[in-house]
Short mmCIF file of C-alpha atoms in Angstrom, two decimals:
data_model
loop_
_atom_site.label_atom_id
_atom_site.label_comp_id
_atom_site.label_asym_id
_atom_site.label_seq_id
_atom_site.Cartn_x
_atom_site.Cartn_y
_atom_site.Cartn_z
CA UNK A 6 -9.84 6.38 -25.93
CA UNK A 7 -11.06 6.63 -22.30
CA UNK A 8 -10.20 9.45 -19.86
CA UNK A 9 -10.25 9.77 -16.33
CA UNK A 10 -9.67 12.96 -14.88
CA UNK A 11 -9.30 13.67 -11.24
CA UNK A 12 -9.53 17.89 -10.34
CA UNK A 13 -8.20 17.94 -7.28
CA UNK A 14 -4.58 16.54 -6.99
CA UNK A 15 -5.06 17.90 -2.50
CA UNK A 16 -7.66 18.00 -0.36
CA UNK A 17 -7.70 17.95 3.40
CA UNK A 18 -10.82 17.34 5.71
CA UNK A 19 -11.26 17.17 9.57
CA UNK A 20 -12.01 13.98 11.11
CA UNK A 21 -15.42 13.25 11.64
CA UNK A 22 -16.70 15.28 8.69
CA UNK A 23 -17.64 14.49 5.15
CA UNK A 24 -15.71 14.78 2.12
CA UNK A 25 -16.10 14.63 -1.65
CA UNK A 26 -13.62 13.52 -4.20
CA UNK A 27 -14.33 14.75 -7.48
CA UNK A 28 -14.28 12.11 -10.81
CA UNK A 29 -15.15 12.78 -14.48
CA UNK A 30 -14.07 10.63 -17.05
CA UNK A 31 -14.75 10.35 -21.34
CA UNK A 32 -16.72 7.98 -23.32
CA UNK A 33 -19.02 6.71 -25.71
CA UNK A 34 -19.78 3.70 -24.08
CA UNK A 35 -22.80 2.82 -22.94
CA UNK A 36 -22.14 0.09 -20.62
CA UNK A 37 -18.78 0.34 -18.27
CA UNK A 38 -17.77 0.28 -14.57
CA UNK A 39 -16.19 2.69 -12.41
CA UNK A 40 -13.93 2.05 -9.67
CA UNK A 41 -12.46 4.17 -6.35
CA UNK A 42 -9.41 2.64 -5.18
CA UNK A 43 -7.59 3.68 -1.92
CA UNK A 44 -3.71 3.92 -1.41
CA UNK A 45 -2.60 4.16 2.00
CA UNK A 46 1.03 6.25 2.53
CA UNK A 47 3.26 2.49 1.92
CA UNK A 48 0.95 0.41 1.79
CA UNK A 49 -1.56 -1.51 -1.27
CA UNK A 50 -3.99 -0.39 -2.95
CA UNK A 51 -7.41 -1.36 -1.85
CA UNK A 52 -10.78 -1.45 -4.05
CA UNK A 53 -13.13 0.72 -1.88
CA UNK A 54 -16.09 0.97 -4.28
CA UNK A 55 -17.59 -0.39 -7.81
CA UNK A 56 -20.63 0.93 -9.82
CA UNK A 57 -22.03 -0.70 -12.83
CA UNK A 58 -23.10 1.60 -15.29
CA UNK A 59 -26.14 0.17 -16.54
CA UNK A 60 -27.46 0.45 -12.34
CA UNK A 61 -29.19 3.66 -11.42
CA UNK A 62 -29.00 3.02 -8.09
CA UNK A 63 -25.41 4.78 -6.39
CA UNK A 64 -23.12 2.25 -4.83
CA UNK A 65 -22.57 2.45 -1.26
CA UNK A 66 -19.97 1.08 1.11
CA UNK A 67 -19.96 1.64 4.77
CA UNK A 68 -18.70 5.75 4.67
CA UNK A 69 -18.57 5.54 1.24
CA UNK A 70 -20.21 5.96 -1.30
CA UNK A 71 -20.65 7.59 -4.51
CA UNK A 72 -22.56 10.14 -6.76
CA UNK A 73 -22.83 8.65 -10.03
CA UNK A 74 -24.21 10.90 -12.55
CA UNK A 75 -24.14 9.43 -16.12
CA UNK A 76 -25.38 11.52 -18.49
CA UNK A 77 -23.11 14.44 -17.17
CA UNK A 78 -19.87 11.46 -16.57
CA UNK A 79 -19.15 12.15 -13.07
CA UNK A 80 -18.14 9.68 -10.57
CA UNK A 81 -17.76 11.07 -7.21
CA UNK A 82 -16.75 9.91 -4.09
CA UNK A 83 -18.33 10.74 -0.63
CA UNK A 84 -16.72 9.79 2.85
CA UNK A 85 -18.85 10.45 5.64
CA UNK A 86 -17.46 10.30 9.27
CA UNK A 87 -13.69 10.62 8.07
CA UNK A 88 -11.14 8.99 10.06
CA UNK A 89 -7.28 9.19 10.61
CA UNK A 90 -7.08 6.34 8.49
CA UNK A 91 -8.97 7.35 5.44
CA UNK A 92 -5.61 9.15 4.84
CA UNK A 93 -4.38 7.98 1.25
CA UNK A 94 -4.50 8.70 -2.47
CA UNK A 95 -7.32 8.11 -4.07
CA UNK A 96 -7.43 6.89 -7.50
CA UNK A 97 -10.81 6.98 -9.98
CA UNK A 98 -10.65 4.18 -12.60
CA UNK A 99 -12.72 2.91 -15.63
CA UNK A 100 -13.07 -0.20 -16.99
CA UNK A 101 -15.24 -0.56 -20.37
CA UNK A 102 -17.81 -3.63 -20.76
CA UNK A 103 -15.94 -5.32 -23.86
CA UNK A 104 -12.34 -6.14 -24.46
CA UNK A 105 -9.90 -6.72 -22.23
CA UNK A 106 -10.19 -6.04 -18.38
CA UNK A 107 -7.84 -3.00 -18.71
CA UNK A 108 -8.61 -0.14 -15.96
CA UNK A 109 -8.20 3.61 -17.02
CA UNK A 110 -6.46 5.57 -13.91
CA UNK A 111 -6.87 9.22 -12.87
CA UNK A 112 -4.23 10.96 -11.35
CA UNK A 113 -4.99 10.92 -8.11
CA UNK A 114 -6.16 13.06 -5.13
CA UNK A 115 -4.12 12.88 -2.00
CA UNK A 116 -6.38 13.53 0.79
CA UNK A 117 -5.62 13.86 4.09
CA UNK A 118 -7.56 13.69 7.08
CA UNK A 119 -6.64 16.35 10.27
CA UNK A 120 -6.94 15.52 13.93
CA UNK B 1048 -6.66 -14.63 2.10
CA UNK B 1049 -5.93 -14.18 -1.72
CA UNK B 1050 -3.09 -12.09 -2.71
CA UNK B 1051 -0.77 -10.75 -5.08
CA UNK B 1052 3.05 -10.68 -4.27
CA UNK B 1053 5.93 -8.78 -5.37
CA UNK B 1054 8.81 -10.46 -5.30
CA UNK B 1055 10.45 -7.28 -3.95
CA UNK B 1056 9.79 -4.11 -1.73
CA UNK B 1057 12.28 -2.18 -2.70
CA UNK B 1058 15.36 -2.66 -5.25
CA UNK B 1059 18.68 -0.69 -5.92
CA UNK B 1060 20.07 -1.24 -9.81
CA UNK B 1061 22.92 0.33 -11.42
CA UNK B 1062 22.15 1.98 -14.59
CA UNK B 1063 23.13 -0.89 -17.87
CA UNK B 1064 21.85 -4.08 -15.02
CA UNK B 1065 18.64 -6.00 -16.11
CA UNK B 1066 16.35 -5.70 -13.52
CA UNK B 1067 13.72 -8.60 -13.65
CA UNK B 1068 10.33 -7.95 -11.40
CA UNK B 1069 8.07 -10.87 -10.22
CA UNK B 1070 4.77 -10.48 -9.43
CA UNK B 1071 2.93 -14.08 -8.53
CA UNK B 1072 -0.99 -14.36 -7.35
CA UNK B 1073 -3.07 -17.27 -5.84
CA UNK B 1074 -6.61 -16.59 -7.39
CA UNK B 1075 -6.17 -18.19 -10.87
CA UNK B 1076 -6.66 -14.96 -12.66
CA UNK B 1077 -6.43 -15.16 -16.13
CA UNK B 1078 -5.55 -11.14 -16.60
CA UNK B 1079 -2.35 -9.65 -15.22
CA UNK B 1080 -1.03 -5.59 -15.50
CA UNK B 1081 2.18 -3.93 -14.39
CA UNK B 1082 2.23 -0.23 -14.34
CA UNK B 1083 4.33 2.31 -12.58
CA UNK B 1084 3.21 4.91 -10.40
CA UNK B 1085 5.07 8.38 -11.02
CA UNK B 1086 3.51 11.35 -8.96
CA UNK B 1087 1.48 14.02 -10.47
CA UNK B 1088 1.16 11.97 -13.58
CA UNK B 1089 -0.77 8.26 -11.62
CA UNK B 1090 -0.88 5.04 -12.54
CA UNK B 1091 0.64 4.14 -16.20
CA UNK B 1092 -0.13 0.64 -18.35
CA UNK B 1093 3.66 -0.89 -19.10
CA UNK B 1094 2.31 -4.00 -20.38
CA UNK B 1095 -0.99 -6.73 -19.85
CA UNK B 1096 -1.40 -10.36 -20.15
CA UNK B 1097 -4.64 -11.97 -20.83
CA UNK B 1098 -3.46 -15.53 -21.01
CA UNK B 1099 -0.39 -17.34 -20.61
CA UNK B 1100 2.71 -16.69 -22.89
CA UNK B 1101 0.38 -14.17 -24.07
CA UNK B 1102 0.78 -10.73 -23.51
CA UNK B 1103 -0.23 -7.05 -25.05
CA UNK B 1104 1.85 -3.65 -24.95
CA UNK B 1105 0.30 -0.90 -22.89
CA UNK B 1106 0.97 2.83 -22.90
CA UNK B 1107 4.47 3.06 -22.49
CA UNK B 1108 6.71 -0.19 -23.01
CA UNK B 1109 9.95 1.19 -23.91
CA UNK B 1110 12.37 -0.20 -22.55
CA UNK B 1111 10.60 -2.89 -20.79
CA UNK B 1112 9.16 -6.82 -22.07
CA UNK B 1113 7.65 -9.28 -20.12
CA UNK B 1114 7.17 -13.30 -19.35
CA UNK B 1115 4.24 -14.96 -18.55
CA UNK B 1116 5.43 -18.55 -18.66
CA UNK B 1117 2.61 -19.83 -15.78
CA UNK B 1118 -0.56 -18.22 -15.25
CA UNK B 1119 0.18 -17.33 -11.82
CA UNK B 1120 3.54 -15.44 -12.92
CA UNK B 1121 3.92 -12.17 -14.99
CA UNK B 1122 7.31 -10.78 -14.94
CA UNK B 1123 8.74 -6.94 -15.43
CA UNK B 1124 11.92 -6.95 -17.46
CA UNK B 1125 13.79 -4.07 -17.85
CA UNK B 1126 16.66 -5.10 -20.47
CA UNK B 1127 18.80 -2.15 -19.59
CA UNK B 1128 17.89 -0.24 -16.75
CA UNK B 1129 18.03 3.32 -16.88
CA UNK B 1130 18.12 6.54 -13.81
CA UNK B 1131 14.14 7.23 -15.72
CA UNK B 1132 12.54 4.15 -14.87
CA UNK B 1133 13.23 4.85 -11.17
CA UNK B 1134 9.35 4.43 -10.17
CA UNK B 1135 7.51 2.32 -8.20
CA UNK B 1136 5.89 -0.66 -10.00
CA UNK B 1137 2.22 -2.28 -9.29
CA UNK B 1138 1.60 -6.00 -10.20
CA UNK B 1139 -2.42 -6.33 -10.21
CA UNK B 1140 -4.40 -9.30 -11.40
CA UNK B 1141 -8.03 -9.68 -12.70
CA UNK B 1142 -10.78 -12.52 -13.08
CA UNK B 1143 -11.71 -13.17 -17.36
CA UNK B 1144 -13.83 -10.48 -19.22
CA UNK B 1145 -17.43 -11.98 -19.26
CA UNK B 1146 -17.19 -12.45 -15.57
CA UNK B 1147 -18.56 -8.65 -14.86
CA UNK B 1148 -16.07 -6.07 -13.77
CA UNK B 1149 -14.59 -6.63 -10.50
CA UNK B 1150 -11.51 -4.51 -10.40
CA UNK B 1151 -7.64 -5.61 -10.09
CA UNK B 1152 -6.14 -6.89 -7.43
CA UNK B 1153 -2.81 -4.90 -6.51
CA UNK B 1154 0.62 -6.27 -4.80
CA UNK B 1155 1.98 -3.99 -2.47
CA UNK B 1156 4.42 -2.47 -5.20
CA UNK B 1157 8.24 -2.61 -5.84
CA UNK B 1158 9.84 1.31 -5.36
CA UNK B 1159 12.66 0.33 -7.89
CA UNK B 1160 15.87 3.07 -7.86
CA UNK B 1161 18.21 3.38 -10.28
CA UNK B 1162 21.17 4.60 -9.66
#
């Protein structure tokens, strides 16, 4: 079965600086997609990045974006320019290319950014 | 804008009540999840449906069942609520396997206490 483990339950960062959340996760998959989602304090989670496996190339999203390294199965995210509102959990998933569309969560990293 | 709605924010039970949670969404997704969101320990499969009336057990679905009479609709059931499914619960939907990988989309959660 797939894991997802996430290292750092806390991290804090200053606003306007970078930050990296830390992903690994387990499998003997080939082909699969990872997933950063974003949970504001009372408020929905948010997709805030996807990488397909089989792409080289690291996904990128505005501030974000990620350092995808397969052979070693780390999946982690960068946010550049942090802002007030990047404050959230963060949540690493995996999905796998065949069966079901079932994600596999990490535990979360609360992050939070300081004035 | 395409959603996914939770019938409730937040819910007070008695322990012995059955608690029924709705979840409906407007994109004609053929997947839908519930899990429950416990910190320290993240986001945990109660049970999937892939089609309707069809549905699949997930990590831990003791003491729960669910309805999916109408594709938009998958509902939480717990038969006999108890003070350890206080949680919050997350609807999330998902476009058909063979469609890439896109992710869920979440609701905005139901903080459920049992009392």
């Amino acid at each position: 079965a797939q894991t997802v483990t996430q290292s750092q339950p806390e991290m804090s960062v200053q606003e306007a600086e970078t930050v990296t959340l830390s992903c690994t996760y387990d499998t003997s998959e080939n082909n699969y997609y990872l997933f950063w989602y974003k949970q504001p304090p009372s408020r929905q989670m948010i997709l805030v990045i996807r990488q397909e496996a089989y792409k080289q190339q690291n996904a990128t999203e505005n501030r974000f974006s990620v350092n995808f390294q397969k052979a070693a199965k780390s999946f982690s995210l960068k946010i550049s320019d942090s802002q007030l509102g990047d404050t959230a959990m963060y949540f690493c998933a995996f999905s796998s290319q065949g069966g079901s569309e079932k994600l596999v969560f990490g535990k979360g990293t609360k992050l939070t950014v300081n004035p | 804008d395409v959603k996914v709605t939770q019938s409730s924010r937040y819910l007070v039970k008695r322990t012995g009540e059955k608690v029924f949670l709705e979840c409906v969404q407007d994109m004609d997704h053929e997947n839908m999840f519930w899990y429950r969101q416990d910190p320290g320990l993240g986001l945990r499969l109660i049970y999937f449906s892939y089609d309707v009336k069809m549905k699949e057990k997930g990590d831990i679905p003791e003491g729960y069942s669910v309805s999916r009479e109408k594709k938009e609709r998958f509902s939480l059931i717990l038969e006999s609520a108890s003070t350890n499914q206080t949680s919050m619960y997350l609807c999330a939907s998902a476009r058909m396997r063979g469609q890439g990988s896109y992710g869920y989309t979440f609701g905005s959660g139901t903080r459920l206490t049992v009392v």
